[in-house]
Amino acid sequence: MDIFIILICCLAALAGVAIASVFSLIPGLHIYNVIAFTMMIAFAALDLFKTMDPLITTCFIMGLVVGFSVLFTVSSQFFQPCDDSYRSMMLPHERFLFEGRGYEAAMLSGIGSMFALLMISGLFPFVTGAIGTLRQLIRPHIYWILGLVSLFILMSEWPKDHGVGKTTGQRLADAWVQLGMGLFVFVVSGILGLFVFCNTIIPVDNAFQSLMPVFIGLFAIPSQLMTVIAHARIPKQYFAGSVDAAPQDLARGALTGTVGGMFSSLTPGLTPGPALLMSAHATASSGEKQFIIGGGTARVLYYIGALVLFFMPDVYMRRGGAAINISLFFVPETAEQYFLISGIIAVAGAASLLLLGRYCKFCANVTQKIDFRWISLGGMILLIAMVWYVTSWRGVVLMGVATALGMVPNFWHTRRIPLLAVLLVPVCLNMAGVGAKVASWFGFR
Amino acid sequence: MKGITHFLTGVATASCFPLAIQTAFADKSFLMLYGGFCGILPDTLDFKFARYFWKFDHIVNLTEDNLDAKLAAETVAKAIDEAAETGKPVRVKLNVMRVSTNYYRTVTVQIDGERKEVTTYVGPLKTMSHVMARGETLPSDAARYRSIAEKGPIPVLRDIAQKSASLPGTIPEPEIAHVAKFKADVNNTYYADTEIGIFSGPDWQFAKQEDGRVRIDFIPWHRHWSHSITLGLLLGPLGLLLFGLSGLLSGLGFLNPFAIAALFIGPLAFWSHVFVDQLGHLGSNLYPPWTHWRSLGFKWSTSSSAFGNQMVNYISATIILWNINAYGPKAVFTMPWAARIAGDFGDPLYYLVSLLNYATVVVAIPLLAAYLIALVHRKLYFAKRMINFGEEDEGVEDFGGGGGDL
C-alpha cells in the first residue's frame, strides 16, 4: 500500500477525531447523526467526493467514531448533572461529579477505553478466525438471543422499595408501581419500534434516518429536559494527578466491559446498555470503579469493535450505522485494508486518549463559568432543529411521542433500559419471522 | 448465585434439547426463552411477591435522629429468647435507613451463638456500591471469632466499620454500639454478621428446633416453596400449555413437539436454579409441603462471589455454544481429536470424542487456569485487601467471600 495513502489516511482519521471532539461537546448528539450529515455533505458534493480514494473517507469516519466513542460521555457527564429527586439511585459517575471527582470518573472510563482500543488494534488481528467462528455460530440464533436479552431486562428489575408499607397491599403496591411502569415502558417502546419499522412516516428521501427522531426522543431530549429543570449545583472539580484504582478493579472492570462489548458488537439489534447490564451481572462486577471502567471498555468495543468487524477477514459483518454508511461507497476486500484500519484505530485512539485529560478539564472549567442548564437547552434546540431539517415536521412529531415515553422512567424511578425495546422487540420478532403478523395485530400493516 | 447465573443455567438446560436449537433453522420457536424464564423464576417469585406477604412480629425503625443501637440489639436478642420460650417462630425485621439518593446509614448486627450476644454497631454512611462490595473485604469467620475472644465484639465491629469502604468521616462520634445478651442455644445458618444497608431488611426468623436450639434463618421468606423440587414440577404443565396453545394458533396442534419439549425443559431449568443454590450457604426447602426447613447449602460459594458466578456462567456459555454447534444442521467447528473419526455429531463415537476434547480444552483447562490465577491473586493481593486482625493466614481457600447469599 502506498505510504502516501497511509499518511493521508492517518491525517483523515485525526481530522475525524478533531471534528468528533467538537461535536462530542453537545450532550445527546450521536456520532451516527454526524456521520449521516457527513454523508449528506459528501453526496451533495459528489464530484469532489468521487475523486477521493474511498479509503480516505473511510478512515475519516473511523476517526470520527473513535474520537466520539472515547470522548462523548465526558460532556454528558459534566453538563448533565442529575437531580436526585427524579432518581431512585445515582450512577457512580454522576455521584463522582457531585463529589468534585468528575475528572477521576472520566479518566477511569478512559482507562477502560484504552483496554478496548488495545484489544481492537493489538489482539483482534490475531483472533479473526475465532471471532468469525463465534459469529457463524450465533448468526442463526440472534432472534432468541435478543428475546433472552428482553426477558432478562424485564425479569432483572428488582423492586427498589424499602418494604416499609404497613400492609401487604401497600408493600406490593410500593414495589409494583416501579416494576409495572418498567413493564409499561418496555411494552409501549416495543409497539413504537414495531410502528417505526413497519410504517415510517419520515419523508422517503431520508427514510434511512427514521430511527433518529425516535432515539433522540427516547434518550437525548428527556435527559436534556431533566437537566434544564434540575435543581443541582456542580461543585468545583478536583484534577487528580494519578488514578486510584486497584489492579483487580482494572482487570475486573475490563473483563466486564469486554464481555459486554463483544456481546453487543456481535449481536445485531443489541446496544451496549443491556449487554453491559448482563455482563456486569455475569462477571459479578463489584464497586463503582469497576462499573465505570467496564462502561468505557464496552462502549468502545461496541462502537469501534462492531465497525471493525466490517473490515475483518473471516467476518465482514456490517453492523451499526457507521458500517452501513461506509458500505455505501467502500467494500473491504483485503487483509491489508483491515490491518490499515487497525493501525488507524490505534493512531486515532491514542490521539483521543491524549486529548481526554485536557478535554475533561475544559468541560469541568466550563461548568464553573456557564450554567449547565443553558448548555442542555442549547443542545436540545440544536437536536430539535436537526431532526426537523433531516426528517421534517413528521420526524418532530415522532420525536415528541418518543420524548413523552422517554420521560416516564424519570418520573416513576424505573430504569431507562426498557426503552431499548424500541429496537429489541421489532428486530427479535422480525428475525423470528413473526414481526409482520404482530404488526398487523396493531394495524401497522 | 446472581440472577443472570440462574438465567444462563436455565438457558443452558434448554439448549440440551436438540429441538430448542434446531428450531432456529426452521420454525423459530422460543423454547430457549422458556429455559431462561424458568431458570430465574424462583428469585422472581421471592423478591417480587413472596416477601411482601411475610408478616413480622417485631419491626425496628431506626432513623438518623434516633440511632438507637440498644433497641436493635435488644429486640433481636429478646426475639431469640422468645422463640425458645414459646416454641413459636418469631420474626424480626430491621428497616433500612436511606438518608439521600446516594447514601444509606449502616448498622452492623452480629449474632454470636458462642457468647450468646447480639452486638449492633452504628457504622458509616455508604453508597449502594459500598454496601455490595463489603463482603469482599470481610475477614474470615475464624479470624473474627479469634479477635472477638481477644478484644470483645465492639472493637471488632469498629475495625470492620472503619476499614470497609464508606463515606469518610461519617461514623458517629461518640460511637454508638450495644451488646445484648440472650439465653437460648442457637443454630445460626448464616454468617456471623449482616448489615442494615440497602434495599429492605435485614430480617430473620428465630424458631425452636427439635433439639431445643433456636434456629436462625436469615431472610426467611427466601428459598422456601419457590425454590423447591415440588414447584418445579408445575413448570412442565405450564410449558406444555403455553407452547401447546401457541401450536394451536400456528396450526401445529396442541401436543406439538415444542410443547412436549417444554414439558421437560420447564422443570429441569427450574431445578437447575435449585441445584446451583445448594452450592451456597442458605440451601432451600426442597420438598414442601412435606418438608418445612431450608436445607443447609454446601457452602462452596456465595451469591456475590465473583469467582463462583463467573465459573458457573462460563460453563453455561460453553454448554450453549457446544449445543448450538452440535445440534445445528452443519457444524461450524470440529474438534481435532475427532478429526480421524468418520461421521459427524450424529454418530455417538464422534460426538463423545468431540465432547471429551471440548470439555478438556475449552472447559476444564481454562477453568483450571482461572482457578490458579484466582488462587495466586488471593494469596498475593486479595488477602491484603481483606480486613484482618493481625493473623498471618486468613484462610485463602474461601473463594466465596462473605458477601451474603441471596
mmCIF file of C-alpha atoms in Angstrom, chain A residues 28-309:
data_model
loop_
_atom_site.group_PDB
_atom_site.id
_atom_site.type_symbol
_atom_site.label_atom_id
_atom_site.label_comp_id
_atom_site.label_asym_id
_atom_site.label_seq_id
_atom_site.Cartn_x
_atom_site.Cartn_y
_atom_site.Cartn_z
ATOM 1 C CA GLY A 28 -27.045 13.850 23.430
ATOM 2 C CA LEU A 29 -25.726 14.264 19.923
ATOM 3 C CA HIS A 30 -24.884 10.857 18.472
ATOM 4 C CA ILE A 31 -21.964 10.267 16.159
ATOM 5 C CA TYR A 32 -24.206 8.398 13.709
ATOM 6 C CA ASN A 33 -26.117 11.647 13.271
ATOM 7 C CA VAL A 34 -22.840 13.395 12.497
ATOM 8 C CA ILE A 35 -21.865 10.637 10.069
ATOM 9 C CA ALA A 36 -25.242 10.929 8.389
ATOM 10 C CA PHE A 37 -24.593 14.659 7.964
ATOM 11 C CA THR A 38 -21.140 13.891 6.605
ATOM 12 C CA MET A 39 -22.662 11.555 4.058
ATOM 13 C CA MET A 40 -25.281 14.135 3.088
ATOM 14 C CA ILE A 41 -22.498 16.665 2.505
ATOM 15 C CA ALA A 42 -20.421 14.074 0.639
ATOM 16 C CA PHE A 43 -23.294 13.195 -1.654
ATOM 17 C CA ALA A 44 -24.091 16.888 -2.161
ATOM 18 C CA ALA A 45 -20.528 17.399 -3.389
ATOM 19 C CA LEU A 46 -20.473 14.151 -5.315
ATOM 20 C CA ASP A 47 -17.984 15.258 -7.985
ATOM 21 C CA LEU A 48 -15.348 16.070 -5.406
ATOM 22 C CA PHE A 49 -16.207 13.006 -3.354
ATOM 23 C CA LYS A 50 -15.775 10.690 -6.350
ATOM 24 C CA THR A 51 -12.204 11.847 -6.957
ATOM 25 C CA MET A 52 -11.104 10.786 -3.465
ATOM 26 C CA ASP A 53 -9.864 7.340 -2.571
ATOM 27 C CA PRO A 54 -12.773 5.766 -0.610
ATOM 28 C CA LEU A 55 -10.275 4.525 1.946
ATOM 29 C CA ILE A 56 -9.592 8.134 2.973
ATOM 30 C CA THR A 57 -13.259 8.840 3.668
ATOM 31 C CA THR A 58 -13.458 5.513 5.465
ATOM 32 C CA CYS A 59 -10.552 6.477 7.709
ATOM 33 C CA PHE A 60 -12.118 9.873 8.331
ATOM 34 C CA ILE A 61 -15.315 8.180 9.515
ATOM 35 C CA MET A 62 -13.243 5.755 11.566
ATOM 36 C CA GLY A 63 -11.566 8.742 13.235
ATOM 37 C CA LEU A 64 -14.991 10.243 13.927
ATOM 38 C CA VAL A 65 -16.182 7.041 15.558
ATOM 39 C CA VAL A 66 -13.001 6.521 17.592
ATOM 40 C CA GLY A 67 -12.925 10.119 18.807
ATOM 41 C CA PHE A 68 -16.596 10.050 19.640
ATOM 42 C CA SER A 69 -16.565 6.720 21.464
ATOM 43 C CA VAL A 70 -13.748 7.877 23.737
ATOM 44 C CA LEU A 71 -14.943 11.444 24.330
ATOM 45 C CA PHE A 72 -18.709 11.666 24.018
ATOM 46 C CA THR A 73 -19.573 10.682 27.568
ATOM 47 C CA VAL A 74 -17.434 13.482 29.006
ATOM 48 C CA SER A 75 -19.850 16.251 28.082
ATOM 49 C CA SER A 76 -22.951 14.438 29.297
ATOM 50 C CA GLN A 77 -21.127 13.603 32.485
ATOM 51 C CA PHE A 78 -20.115 17.192 33.214
ATOM 52 C CA PHE A 79 -23.002 19.083 31.624
ATOM 53 C CA GLN A 80 -25.909 16.861 32.668
ATOM 54 C CA PRO A 81 -25.841 16.513 36.441
ATOM 55 C CA CYS A 82 -28.823 14.555 37.677
ATOM 56 C CA ASP A 83 -31.416 15.887 40.035
ATOM 57 C CA ASP A 84 -31.683 13.198 42.682
ATOM 58 C CA SER A 85 -35.372 13.826 43.242
ATOM 59 C CA TYR A 86 -36.008 12.180 39.868
ATOM 60 C CA ARG A 87 -33.842 9.174 40.508
ATOM 61 C CA SER A 88 -34.037 6.121 42.688
ATOM 62 C CA MET A 89 -30.271 5.964 42.653
ATOM 63 C CA MET A 90 -27.355 7.808 41.103
ATOM 64 C CA LEU A 91 -24.870 6.063 38.894
ATOM 65 C CA PRO A 92 -21.277 6.191 40.147
ATOM 66 C CA HIS A 93 -20.034 8.772 37.632
ATOM 67 C CA GLU A 94 -22.983 11.028 38.466
ATOM 68 C CA ARG A 95 -22.138 10.883 42.150
ATOM 69 C CA PHE A 96 -18.439 11.457 41.454
ATOM 70 C CA LEU A 97 -19.368 14.757 39.785
ATOM 71 C CA PHE A 98 -21.114 15.965 42.927
ATOM 72 C CA GLU A 99 -18.082 14.957 44.963
ATOM 73 C CA GLY A 100 -15.766 17.023 42.729
ATOM 74 C CA ARG A 101 -14.393 13.826 41.196
ATOM 75 C CA GLY A 102 -15.819 14.100 37.679
ATOM 76 C CA TYR A 103 -12.300 14.166 36.246
ATOM 77 C CA GLU A 104 -11.433 10.955 38.077
ATOM 78 C CA ALA A 105 -14.528 9.236 36.698
ATOM 79 C CA ALA A 106 -13.711 10.364 33.157
ATOM 80 C CA MET A 107 -10.134 9.121 33.444
ATOM 81 C CA LEU A 108 -11.280 5.745 34.799
ATOM 82 C CA SER A 109 -13.618 5.483 31.838
ATOM 83 C CA GLY A 110 -10.667 6.452 29.628
ATOM 84 C CA ILE A 111 -8.644 3.570 31.069
ATOM 85 C CA GLY A 112 -11.496 1.262 30.133
ATOM 86 C CA SER A 113 -11.477 2.740 26.629
ATOM 87 C CA MET A 114 -7.725 2.171 26.412
ATOM 88 C CA PHE A 115 -8.191 -1.534 27.224
ATOM 89 C CA ALA A 116 -10.691 -1.813 24.398
ATOM 90 C CA LEU A 117 -8.505 0.079 21.921
ATOM 91 C CA LEU A 118 -5.534 -2.142 22.756
ATOM 92 C CA MET A 119 -7.685 -5.193 22.208
ATOM 93 C CA ILE A 120 -9.107 -3.988 18.901
ATOM 94 C CA SER A 121 -5.759 -2.893 17.485
ATOM 95 C CA GLY A 122 -3.438 -5.375 19.137
ATOM 96 C CA LEU A 123 -5.414 -8.550 19.768
ATOM 97 C CA PHE A 124 -8.188 -8.717 17.197
ATOM 98 C CA PRO A 125 -5.847 -9.169 14.197
ATOM 99 C CA PHE A 126 -4.659 -12.440 15.767
ATOM 100 C CA VAL A 127 -8.097 -13.852 16.560
ATOM 101 C CA THR A 128 -10.092 -13.084 13.438
ATOM 102 C CA GLY A 129 -10.715 -16.818 12.934
ATOM 103 C CA ALA A 130 -12.181 -17.238 16.420
ATOM 104 C CA ILE A 131 -14.366 -14.153 16.060
ATOM 105 C CA GLY A 132 -15.527 -15.400 12.668
ATOM 106 C CA THR A 133 -16.407 -18.795 14.156
ATOM 107 C CA LEU A 134 -18.328 -17.196 17.004
ATOM 108 C CA ARG A 135 -20.193 -15.018 14.547
ATOM 109 C CA GLN A 136 -21.057 -18.034 12.380
ATOM 110 C CA LEU A 137 -22.237 -19.939 15.420
ATOM 111 C CA ILE A 138 -24.654 -17.351 16.776
ATOM 112 C CA ARG A 139 -25.850 -15.944 13.464
ATOM 113 C CA PRO A 140 -28.971 -18.129 13.068
ATOM 114 C CA HIS A 141 -29.816 -17.728 16.744
ATOM 115 C CA ILE A 142 -29.952 -13.936 17.032
ATOM 116 C CA TYR A 143 -33.744 -13.866 17.390
ATOM 117 C CA TRP A 144 -33.806 -15.889 20.584
ATOM 118 C CA ILE A 145 -30.671 -14.197 21.915
ATOM 119 C CA LEU A 146 -32.457 -10.848 21.576
ATOM 120 C CA GLY A 147 -35.518 -12.447 23.128
ATOM 121 C CA LEU A 148 -33.403 -13.561 26.076
ATOM 122 C CA VAL A 149 -31.966 -10.066 26.478
ATOM 123 C CA SER A 150 -35.501 -8.631 26.507
ATOM 124 C CA LEU A 151 -36.642 -11.218 29.015
ATOM 125 C CA PHE A 152 -33.658 -10.537 31.243
ATOM 126 C CA ILE A 153 -34.312 -6.782 31.125
ATOM 127 C CA LEU A 154 -37.831 -7.414 32.356
ATOM 128 C CA MET A 155 -37.052 -10.070 34.939
ATOM 129 C CA SER A 156 -33.906 -8.483 36.344
ATOM 130 C CA GLU A 157 -35.566 -5.269 37.513
ATOM 131 C CA TRP A 158 -35.912 -5.811 41.239
ATOM 132 C CA PRO A 159 -38.141 -3.678 43.431
ATOM 133 C CA LYS A 160 -36.354 -0.673 44.903
ATOM 134 C CA ASP A 161 -38.880 -0.056 47.634
ATOM 135 C CA HIS A 162 -37.759 -0.458 51.242
ATOM 136 C CA GLY A 163 -40.574 -2.771 52.196
ATOM 137 C CA VAL A 164 -41.824 -0.458 54.928
ATOM 138 C CA GLY A 165 -45.506 -0.416 53.976
ATOM 139 C CA LYS A 166 -47.789 -1.409 56.843
ATOM 140 C CA THR A 167 -49.919 -3.880 54.899
ATOM 141 C CA THR A 168 -49.157 -6.480 52.270
ATOM 142 C CA GLY A 169 -51.123 -4.441 49.770
ATOM 143 C CA GLN A 170 -49.112 -1.301 50.488
ATOM 144 C CA ARG A 171 -45.822 -3.162 50.198
ATOM 145 C CA LEU A 172 -46.861 -4.826 46.948
ATOM 146 C CA ALA A 173 -48.051 -1.504 45.548
ATOM 147 C CA ASP A 174 -44.808 0.242 46.538
ATOM 148 C CA ALA A 175 -42.841 -2.394 44.691
ATOM 149 C CA TRP A 176 -45.057 -2.900 41.698
ATOM 150 C CA VAL A 177 -45.627 0.734 40.788
ATOM 151 C CA GLN A 178 -41.994 0.935 39.782
ATOM 152 C CA LEU A 179 -41.859 -2.562 38.284
ATOM 153 C CA GLY A 180 -45.144 -2.028 36.478
ATOM 154 C CA MET A 181 -44.002 1.222 34.920
ATOM 155 C CA GLY A 182 -40.831 -0.519 33.714
ATOM 156 C CA LEU A 183 -43.050 -3.141 32.089
ATOM 157 C CA PHE A 184 -45.276 -0.424 30.628
ATOM 158 C CA VAL A 185 -42.259 1.385 29.169
ATOM 159 C CA PHE A 186 -40.983 -1.854 27.649
ATOM 160 C CA VAL A 187 -44.307 -2.757 26.034
ATOM 161 C CA VAL A 188 -45.031 0.722 24.667
ATOM 162 C CA SER A 189 -41.457 1.118 23.391
ATOM 163 C CA GLY A 190 -41.779 -2.235 21.663
ATOM 164 C CA ILE A 191 -45.013 -1.138 19.989
ATOM 165 C CA LEU A 192 -43.408 2.154 18.942
ATOM 166 C CA GLY A 193 -40.493 0.193 17.490
ATOM 167 C CA LEU A 194 -42.850 -2.050 15.510
ATOM 168 C CA PHE A 195 -44.623 1.019 14.168
ATOM 169 C CA VAL A 196 -41.390 2.691 13.071
ATOM 170 C CA PHE A 197 -40.059 -0.479 11.479
ATOM 171 C CA CYS A 198 -43.294 -1.114 9.569
ATOM 172 C CA ASN A 199 -44.676 2.321 8.806
ATOM 173 C CA THR A 200 -42.112 5.024 8.684
ATOM 174 C CA ILE A 201 -43.686 8.465 8.469
ATOM 175 C CA ILE A 202 -40.345 10.075 7.608
ATOM 176 C CA PRO A 203 -40.109 11.509 4.047
ATOM 177 C CA VAL A 204 -38.793 8.890 1.635
ATOM 178 C CA ASP A 205 -35.565 10.769 0.828
ATOM 179 C CA ASN A 206 -34.382 10.461 4.402
ATOM 180 C CA ALA A 207 -36.232 7.319 5.399
ATOM 181 C CA PHE A 208 -32.898 5.724 6.315
ATOM 182 C CA GLN A 209 -32.896 8.154 9.252
ATOM 183 C CA SER A 210 -36.281 7.056 10.586
ATOM 184 C CA LEU A 211 -34.816 5.799 13.851
ATOM 185 C CA MET A 212 -33.036 9.096 14.526
ATOM 186 C CA PRO A 213 -36.050 11.047 15.881
ATOM 187 C CA VAL A 214 -37.097 8.050 17.940
ATOM 188 C CA PHE A 215 -33.736 7.656 19.641
ATOM 189 C CA ILE A 216 -33.297 11.376 20.160
ATOM 190 C CA GLY A 217 -36.799 11.482 21.633
ATOM 191 C CA LEU A 218 -36.386 8.482 23.882
ATOM 192 C CA PHE A 219 -32.965 9.286 25.281
ATOM 193 C CA ALA A 220 -31.407 12.641 24.375
ATOM 194 C CA ILE A 221 -34.303 15.095 24.804
ATOM 195 C CA PRO A 222 -35.548 13.672 28.138
ATOM 196 C CA SER A 223 -32.012 13.884 29.545
ATOM 197 C CA GLN A 224 -31.725 17.475 28.423
ATOM 198 C CA LEU A 225 -35.172 18.386 29.668
ATOM 199 C CA MET A 226 -34.400 16.885 33.056
ATOM 200 C CA THR A 227 -31.146 18.829 33.147
ATOM 201 C CA VAL A 228 -32.881 22.092 32.279
ATOM 202 C CA ILE A 229 -35.292 21.690 35.206
ATOM 203 C CA ALA A 230 -32.711 20.159 37.544
ATOM 204 C CA HIS A 231 -32.042 21.620 40.963
ATOM 205 C CA ALA A 232 -28.381 20.852 41.301
ATOM 206 C CA ARG A 233 -25.079 22.642 41.760
ATOM 207 C CA ILE A 234 -21.858 21.344 40.284
ATOM 208 C CA PRO A 235 -19.022 21.849 42.749
ATOM 209 C CA LYS A 236 -15.519 22.837 41.712
ATOM 210 C CA GLN A 237 -13.824 19.817 40.275
ATOM 211 C CA TYR A 238 -10.566 18.356 41.541
ATOM 212 C CA PHE A 239 -7.976 17.290 38.957
ATOM 213 C CA ALA A 240 -6.069 14.351 40.434
ATOM 214 C CA GLY A 241 -2.514 13.758 39.299
ATOM 215 C CA SER A 242 -2.915 9.988 39.323
ATOM 216 C CA VAL A 243 -5.668 7.419 39.259
ATOM 217 C CA ASP A 244 -6.557 5.480 42.378
ATOM 218 C CA ALA A 245 -7.652 2.051 41.171
ATOM 219 C CA ALA A 246 -6.571 -1.372 42.362
ATOM 220 C CA PRO A 247 -5.273 -3.864 39.776
ATOM 221 C CA GLN A 248 -8.288 -6.066 40.385
ATOM 222 C CA ASP A 249 -10.637 -3.159 39.690
ATOM 223 C CA LEU A 250 -8.883 -2.602 36.373
ATOM 224 C CA ALA A 251 -8.900 -6.291 35.478
ATOM 225 C CA ARG A 252 -12.480 -6.988 36.516
ATOM 226 C CA GLY A 253 -13.771 -3.761 35.005
ATOM 227 C CA ALA A 254 -12.056 -4.587 31.719
ATOM 228 C CA LEU A 255 -13.409 -8.141 31.829
ATOM 229 C CA THR A 256 -16.953 -6.903 32.357
ATOM 230 C CA GLY A 257 -16.596 -4.369 29.546
ATOM 231 C CA THR A 258 -15.034 -6.896 27.193
ATOM 232 C CA VAL A 259 -17.833 -9.415 27.657
ATOM 233 C CA GLY A 260 -20.493 -6.701 27.266
ATOM 234 C CA GLY A 261 -18.743 -5.008 24.347
ATOM 235 C CA MET A 262 -18.142 -8.204 22.401
ATOM 236 C CA PHE A 263 -21.679 -9.398 23.043
ATOM 237 C CA SER A 264 -23.197 -6.168 21.753
ATOM 238 C CA SER A 265 -20.835 -5.842 18.805
ATOM 239 C CA LEU A 266 -21.569 -9.366 17.553
ATOM 240 C CA THR A 267 -25.321 -9.241 18.115
ATOM 241 C CA PRO A 268 -27.361 -7.128 15.702
ATOM 242 C CA GLY A 269 -30.045 -5.080 17.442
ATOM 243 C CA LEU A 270 -28.206 -5.081 20.755
ATOM 244 C CA THR A 271 -26.736 -1.881 22.204
ATOM 245 C CA PRO A 272 -24.074 -1.698 24.919
ATOM 246 C CA GLY A 273 -26.514 -0.791 27.707
ATOM 247 C CA PRO A 274 -28.326 -4.118 28.054
ATOM 248 C CA ALA A 275 -25.176 -6.021 27.096
ATOM 249 C CA LEU A 276 -23.264 -4.306 29.884
ATOM 250 C CA LEU A 277 -26.119 -4.922 32.310
ATOM 251 C CA MET A 278 -25.896 -8.630 31.590
ATOM 252 C CA SER A 279 -22.111 -8.797 31.575
ATOM 253 C CA ALA A 280 -21.831 -6.874 34.851
ATOM 254 C CA HIS A 281 -24.109 -9.461 36.442
ATOM 255 C CA ALA A 282 -22.390 -12.373 34.709
ATOM 256 C CA THR A 283 -18.897 -11.351 35.781
ATOM 257 C CA ALA A 284 -20.107 -10.287 39.243
ATOM 258 C CA SER A 285 -18.701 -6.800 38.790
ATOM 259 C CA SER A 286 -18.297 -5.075 42.116
ATOM 260 C CA GLY A 287 -17.853 -1.459 43.077
ATOM 261 C CA GLU A 288 -18.125 1.856 41.310
ATOM 262 C CA LYS A 289 -14.661 1.856 39.721
ATOM 263 C CA GLN A 290 -15.235 -1.473 38.014
ATOM 264 C CA PHE A 291 -18.574 -0.140 36.793
ATOM 265 C CA ILE A 292 -17.016 2.972 35.252
ATOM 266 C CA ILE A 293 -14.046 1.134 33.709
ATOM 267 C CA GLY A 294 -16.365 -1.544 32.317
ATOM 268 C CA GLY A 295 -18.552 1.131 30.757
ATOM 269 C CA GLY A 296 -15.568 2.670 28.965
ATOM 270 C CA THR A 297 -14.436 -0.697 27.611
ATOM 271 C CA ALA A 298 -17.888 -1.830 26.493
ATOM 272 C CA ARG A 299 -18.676 1.456 24.752
ATOM 273 C CA VAL A 300 -15.506 1.463 22.670
ATOM 274 C CA LEU A 301 -15.794 -2.239 21.845
ATOM 275 C CA TYR A 302 -19.357 -1.665 20.727
ATOM 276 C CA TYR A 303 -18.781 1.394 18.554
ATOM 277 C CA ILE A 304 -15.337 0.608 17.171
ATOM 278 C CA GLY A 305 -15.276 -3.159 17.608
ATOM 279 C CA ALA A 306 -18.554 -3.554 15.747
ATOM 280 C CA LEU A 307 -17.310 -1.277 12.965
ATOM 281 C CA VAL A 308 -14.008 -3.124 12.641
ATOM 282 C CA LEU A 309 -15.913 -6.383 12.070
#
